[in-house]
Amino acid sequence: MDSVLSLITIFLLLIGSSGFNKNDFPKDFAFGSAISAYQWEGAANEDGRKPSIWDTFLHSRNQDNGDTACDGYHKYKEDVQLMVETGLPALRFSISWSRLIPNGRGLVNPKGLQFYNNFIHQLVIHGIEPHVTLFHYDLPQSLEDEYGGWRSRRIIKDFTAYVDVCFREFGNNVKFWNTINEANVFTIGGYNDGNSAPGRCSLPGKSCLSGNSSTEPYIVAHNLLLAHASASRLYKKKYKDIQGGSVGFSMFTIGFNASTSSKDDELAVQRARDFYMGWMFEPLIFGDYPEEMKRIVGSRLPVFTEEESEQVKGSADFLGINQYFGVVVSNNKLKPCPSRNTDFKSDVGVSLTFLSLSEYDASLWAMKDVLEYIKQRYGNPPIYILENGTPMKRDLQLQLKDTKRVEYLNAYIGAVLKAVRNGSDTRGYFVWSFMDLFEILSGYEFSFGMYYVNFSDPHLKRSPKLSAQWYSAFLKGNNTTFLGSQGITQLQTNFSSSS
């Protein structure tokens, strides 16, 4: 692979000096890529690991699953070597709660503990900064069975005990902790729509066996915030002075644009921002939910006590955002109807038209919209973009020459640079994903990876795509990013011949 990277680098050095490169960002800006435990590790039934709600959800529906995934559990040294060759400065990954503490509470699994210590050690000795997510959707099934998992406040104590183990065992090598991944997506998918674990909803036409889409999303979100605040409080009290790290919280963010200039559509954009972002960002910044959200949801929205409000407020040292696309927003607020099923989306009362992830102008404004809104609304807190990428159907030749992904990443990184230059306190950017993974909603049909994984090969061979070569050159400060159709065509040609 080194010879391939060298040829690509030489080409990129020769084709011009316009555009931007890594050196245009602040010196301490964190560039990296990302994976997650359930989507990468595999070894689902090995060395003491017990099922998470994702194991149960997918197996009960006979869907693709992460039983093997990329087999990162066994191939982590090989994967770290790929990261080194790519020049990756940082990796964002998650810890499997049910591998580390199989029953959700109680005894720590020594083999799980050893795996994460070994993996983190490999990253650190090769100069790759670990950014650790503590909860990436995969709650131990035992806690879901015992008391309903995130629907119960009992989860706060168990989550705090789990993160205490992580802080204690890994904190000397980990300085960046993200407590909850995509809190809004986990909540809406798992408890409103029922299309992700644990698969709860009460919407007509859905196959959920149980749930209440009118109340459970708000209850779960409330408990996520309280659990995060508890973990943050623990870290500051017990570990921060010794380890010097920071604790954040992440949300899935969307760039919103009104479909018309009408007052109704402009209000709809703000309502969408309140429900999809302000829902959890506002308690973290201001200590309470958005006023419009409280007005619409009413008594179904849990209330923070004065003490809880103070605990949640200021509990995030940084905000993590996972950003992929923009949408056009139209108002569709309906008049109250007693017979209509109430759920999160009917509460929001908007229609969203999703823009293609390959529409680069949309990419530019979507990222800038989110970063500018956070800067203006929330007082410019530190931001880490923990996921950004685009999917492509899994076809070997199309995958390896993933021109669209190169164009997409270039557009988004350029948008981030503009936001930083405009004063946004954005401190990091992570490509989703480092390699093809088991994808939560699409299994193995689509992939986001910069490295192709041959899931039909018993050895799960990894191969670099065009995007891996491009990002590697960018990380090493050698390229000026995407330089037009002629440049990308030449890049493809050189990639093919060198491969």
PDB file of C-alpha atoms in Angstrom, residues 55 85 116 187 250 486:
ATOM      1  CA  ASP A  55     -28.181  -8.680  18.919  1.00  0.00           C
ATOM      2  CA  GLU A  85      -0.281   3.719   6.795  1.00  0.00           C
ATOM      3  CA  TYR A 116      -9.851  -2.806  25.033  1.00  0.00           C
ATOM      4  CA  THR A 187     -34.399   7.569  20.925  1.00  0.00           C
ATOM      5  CA  SER A 250     -23.424  13.744  20.723  1.00  0.00           C
ATOM      6  CA  GLN A 486     -10.058  16.586 -14.916  1.00  0.00           C
TER       7      GLN A 486
END
